[in-house]
Amino acid sequence: MNSGAAQDWPRDIFDALAALDVRQVAYVPDAGHTELLARCAAARAVRMVLLTTEEEGIALLAGAWLGGERGVLLMQSSGIGNCLNMFSLARVCRFPLLVLVTMRGEAGEFNPWQLPMGRNAGELLRLAGVRVTRVDEAEQVGPAVAAAGRTAFAEPAGAAVLIAQRLVGVKSFDG
Amino acid sequence: MTSGRAETYPLRRREVVARLVADRGELLVVGGLGAPSWDLTAAGDHPLTFPLWGAMGGAAMIGLGLALARPTRRVLVVTGDGEMLMGLGALATIAVQAPANLAVVVLDNERYGETGMQATHTAGPTNLGAVAAGAGFPVVGDIFDQAQLEAALPRIRAEPGPVFFNIKVRAEDLPLVLPPKDGVHLKDRFRAALLGPAAIE
């Protein structure tokens, strides 16, 4: 089920975030981010901020940057739709915005309600002015996050990494 | 304009905000979209005020990110009832994080001021202080008059929080006093004032 098992890409993301000095991790839980979230929660220098909706994270990370801290926003693809107006905050003010998206609604998805945002998350991010990198291979994930983060904090601007559903595993309710 | 009780509330928003930021010292301020940001500007534009021209529903969360990043500085979010209603979930998120240095103050005129003074839910049964208390804020208060405001001011500025006060203010159309509109400028001047000039190089 998880074709990327040979490469521990959640650990690679964690290492990339640590190297970027990310201190605030904003998230709406997703099964695909379970290992990464556990690693972040165990890190003393990292503040975990559970959100009620993904758009809160964009505002949170704007405030963090005003205060001199870096952060990251984790979500599944359905969360992109919840963020659209709030992306304007990052774009107009040129806040850095690093977003890591685990994809739903791709090959093997059992829930048709995930399909619209699964198909459109990347394009919506681009329309909102966020640079998008999609990764389909486990060994690409860590380098993609490192590169997206460097660009996001240096420019500063929005950068998202979309992690293919085949790396996350396909959820089902019947095992 | 919707008529109702809010036209008779004694507190005037410009005077309230002037008191909130008087002798502001090290205070960091976020202004919610619309009239609260104009009120803050009327009280004196300041590099350590971040006034929002958009991002409706995001003011309290910007305050949270700032408060977590700078735990030794007091952070004050001044926003309106309409803006707060668009992001009620933020109250639960903030309560869970429990930053002691964050205060959220809502100027509640029971109206959407920028769109023609239409009634918000707080003109009806909705009580934002009760929402904040239910979300888990440890310090919550409602303010209706000058005496209550004076008693609350030191708590807003210094009491370990997170702190939430809902201030009922008169529904009134006031002259616009606008802050700079360029978001990059607002961000850069804030970071330079707080973190030093190297922060924007």
XYZ file of N, CA, C and O in Angstrom, chain A residues 24 47-53 55-69 85-86 88-89 91-96 156, chain B residues 30 50 52 55-58 61-66 68-70 86-87 89-90 92-93 97 181-184 186-187 190-191 194-195 199:
272
model
N 7.044 27.083 14.432
C 5.606 26.925 14.631
C 5.064 25.980 13.553
O 5.223 26.242 12.355
N 6.634 24.512 18.377
C 5.302 24.706 18.942
C 4.287 24.135 17.964
O 4.208 24.555 16.809
N 3.499 23.172 18.428
C 2.445 22.584 17.599
C 1.170 23.399 17.776
O 0.719 23.607 18.906
N 0.574 23.834 16.685
C -0.659 24.627 16.768
C -1.744 23.919 15.965
O -1.784 23.981 14.728
N -2.602 23.231 16.679
C -3.752 22.578 16.057
C -4.792 23.639 15.702
O -5.144 24.480 16.535
N -5.272 23.595 14.460
C -6.194 24.601 13.944
C -7.606 24.028 13.856
O -7.791 22.819 13.722
N -8.604 24.910 13.872
C -9.969 24.444 13.613
C -10.259 24.435 12.120
O -11.123 23.704 11.653
N -9.545 25.279 11.360
C -9.666 25.302 9.905
C -8.350 25.815 9.342
O -7.656 26.613 9.987
N -7.334 27.897 7.158
C -7.024 29.315 6.919
C -6.453 29.988 8.157
O -5.700 30.959 8.050
N -6.789 29.466 9.333
C -6.188 30.014 10.553
C -4.669 29.958 10.486
O -3.975 30.830 11.025
N -4.144 28.927 9.845
C -2.705 28.744 9.805
C -1.999 29.824 9.011
O -0.862 30.204 9.329
N -2.639 30.325 7.974
C -2.021 31.383 7.172
C -1.867 32.653 8.001
O -0.829 33.316 7.980
N -2.916 32.967 8.770
C -2.847 34.139 9.638
C -1.837 33.916 10.763
O -1.052 34.806 11.102
N -1.845 32.719 11.343
C -0.891 32.412 12.413
C 0.542 32.624 11.946
O 1.355 33.252 12.640
N 0.857 32.097 10.763
C 2.239 32.161 10.292
C 2.618 33.575 9.877
O 3.798 33.946 9.943
N 1.645 34.381 9.476
C 1.922 35.805 9.241
C 2.336 36.471 10.548
O 3.314 37.225 10.600
N 1.585 36.177 11.606
C 1.948 36.740 12.911
C 3.300 36.249 13.387
O 4.093 37.015 13.954
N 3.576 34.970 13.166
C 4.872 34.420 13.558
C 6.008 35.175 12.866
O 7.002 35.556 13.489
N 5.831 35.423 11.566
C 6.877 36.132 10.804
C 7.021 37.572 11.283
O 8.142 38.092 11.386
N 5.921 38.231 11.600
C 6.016 39.575 12.174
C 6.858 39.543 13.444
O 7.574 40.498 13.756
N 6.760 38.439 14.178
C 7.510 38.312 15.422
C 8.874 37.669 15.259
O 9.570 37.441 16.248
N 9.259 37.360 14.029
C 10.594 36.853 13.780
C 10.733 35.347 13.813
O 11.851 34.837 13.898
N 9.629 34.618 13.751
C 9.703 33.161 13.732
C 9.212 32.596 12.407
O 8.352 33.179 11.755
N -9.359 32.966 0.466
C -9.251 34.410 0.702
C -8.047 34.745 1.566
O -7.390 35.761 1.357
N -7.747 33.871 2.544
C -6.644 34.181 3.450
C -5.285 34.124 2.740
O -4.325 34.745 3.202
N -4.623 35.751 0.334
C -4.367 37.148 -0.049
C -3.464 37.838 0.959
O -2.675 38.711 0.603
N -3.605 37.464 2.230
C -2.759 38.068 3.271
C -1.289 37.797 2.971
O -0.450 38.708 2.996
N 0.008 36.902 0.109
C 0.418 37.427 -1.194
C 0.612 38.942 -1.156
O 1.625 39.469 -1.636
N -0.345 39.655 -0.590
C -0.283 41.120 -0.603
C 0.873 41.631 0.248
O 1.545 42.596 -0.116
N 1.088 40.988 1.381
C 2.142 41.444 2.292
C 3.472 40.745 2.037
O 4.464 41.056 2.690
N 3.474 39.776 1.120
C 4.658 38.961 0.864
C 5.186 38.338 2.142
O 6.349 38.489 2.516
N 4.300 37.622 2.806
C 4.733 36.785 3.917
C 5.255 35.460 3.362
O 4.706 34.940 2.383
N 6.258 34.879 4.008
C 6.633 33.517 3.639
C 5.516 32.564 4.050
O 4.910 32.736 5.109
N 10.414 36.871 0.385
C 9.625 35.736 0.849
C 8.332 35.619 0.040
O 7.865 36.596 -0.525
N -2.346 44.353 16.688
C -2.926 43.925 15.415
C -4.325 44.511 15.331
O -5.116 44.365 16.270
N -0.127 46.580 13.304
C -0.309 45.944 12.002
C -1.794 45.998 11.664
O -2.574 45.158 12.122
N -5.105 45.653 9.407
C -5.517 44.795 8.293
C -6.496 45.504 7.376
O -7.449 46.141 7.833
N -8.075 39.927 4.893
C -7.847 38.782 5.787
C -8.922 38.692 6.860
O -8.641 38.389 8.020
N -10.160 38.941 6.458
C -11.248 38.973 7.443
C -11.364 37.621 8.150
O -11.414 36.572 7.508
N -11.382 37.681 9.465
C -11.407 36.481 10.287
C -10.030 36.068 10.775
O -9.914 35.111 11.537
N -8.999 36.799 10.368
C -7.634 36.384 10.680
C -6.930 37.171 11.764
O -5.828 36.807 12.175
N -5.782 35.304 14.952
C -4.744 34.307 14.681
C -3.396 34.965 14.397
O -2.351 34.415 14.746
N -3.397 36.123 13.743
C -2.135 36.847 13.573
C -1.583 37.206 14.951
O -0.388 37.059 15.225
N -2.472 37.635 15.832
C -2.047 37.930 17.193
C -1.466 36.708 17.892
O -0.468 36.815 18.626
N -2.056 35.552 17.648
C -1.536 34.331 18.276
C -0.130 34.010 17.777
O 0.774 33.728 18.582
N 0.065 34.049 16.469
C 1.400 33.749 15.938
C 2.447 34.704 16.476
O 3.573 34.302 16.809
N 2.069 35.961 16.582
C 2.978 36.985 17.114
C 3.251 36.750 18.601
O 4.404 36.840 19.055
N 3.105 33.952 20.267
C 3.940 32.765 20.463
C 5.391 33.055 20.093
O 6.319 32.544 20.721
N 5.584 33.890 19.067
C 6.944 34.197 18.626
C 7.666 35.114 19.608
O 8.895 35.053 19.727
N 6.916 35.982 20.282
C 7.517 36.972 21.185
C 6.849 36.888 22.555
O 6.089 37.770 22.957
N -16.293 35.912 11.852
C -15.838 35.131 10.708
C -14.758 34.121 11.076
O -14.488 33.197 10.310
N -14.175 34.267 12.266
C -13.114 33.344 12.668
C -13.272 32.844 14.081
O -12.303 32.790 14.844
N -13.524 29.984 15.304
C -12.687 28.845 15.657
C -11.357 29.271 16.251
O -10.767 28.544 17.063
N -10.882 30.462 15.846
C -9.605 30.955 16.373
C -9.643 31.081 17.890
O -8.617 30.909 18.555
N -10.999 29.064 20.009
C -10.661 27.750 20.565
C -9.184 27.443 20.351
O -8.499 26.931 21.248
N -8.676 27.764 19.166
C -7.255 27.523 18.887
C -6.375 28.309 19.853
O -5.391 27.795 20.378
N -3.730 27.011 22.945
C -2.325 27.439 23.017
C -2.042 28.206 24.306
O -0.928 28.186 24.814
N -1.643 51.537 3.091
C -2.359 50.421 2.467
C -1.418 49.326 1.951
O -1.845 48.201 1.713
N -0.156 49.668 1.784
C 0.805 48.738 1.197
C 1.192 47.672 2.230
O 1.873 47.964 3.227
N 0.773 46.437 1.994
C 1.001 45.375 2.958
C 2.469 45.079 3.205
O 2.873 44.761 4.331
N 3.285 45.166 2.155
C 4.722 44.911 2.333
C 5.326 45.979 3.243
O 6.130 45.681 4.140
N 3.716 47.715 5.562
C 3.218 47.496 6.923
C 3.995 46.369 7.611
O 4.327 46.451 8.790
N 4.255 45.315 6.854
C 5.010 44.181 7.400
C 6.450 44.582 7.698
O 6.974 44.298 8.780
N 6.938 46.945 10.653
C 6.713 46.240 11.920
C 7.950 45.427 12.294
O 8.455 45.496 13.418
N 8.448 44.641 11.334
C 9.610 43.789 11.624
C 10.856 44.626 11.922
O 11.646 44.271 12.811
N 10.486 45.958 15.450
C 10.536 44.936 16.497
C 11.868 44.194 16.521
O 12.413 43.900 17.593
N 12.371 43.865 15.345
C 13.506 42.945 15.244
C 14.799 43.638 14.835
O 15.861 43.018 14.874
N 16.238 42.742 9.864
C 15.124 41.834 9.580
C 14.510 42.057 8.210
O 13.785 41.202 7.712
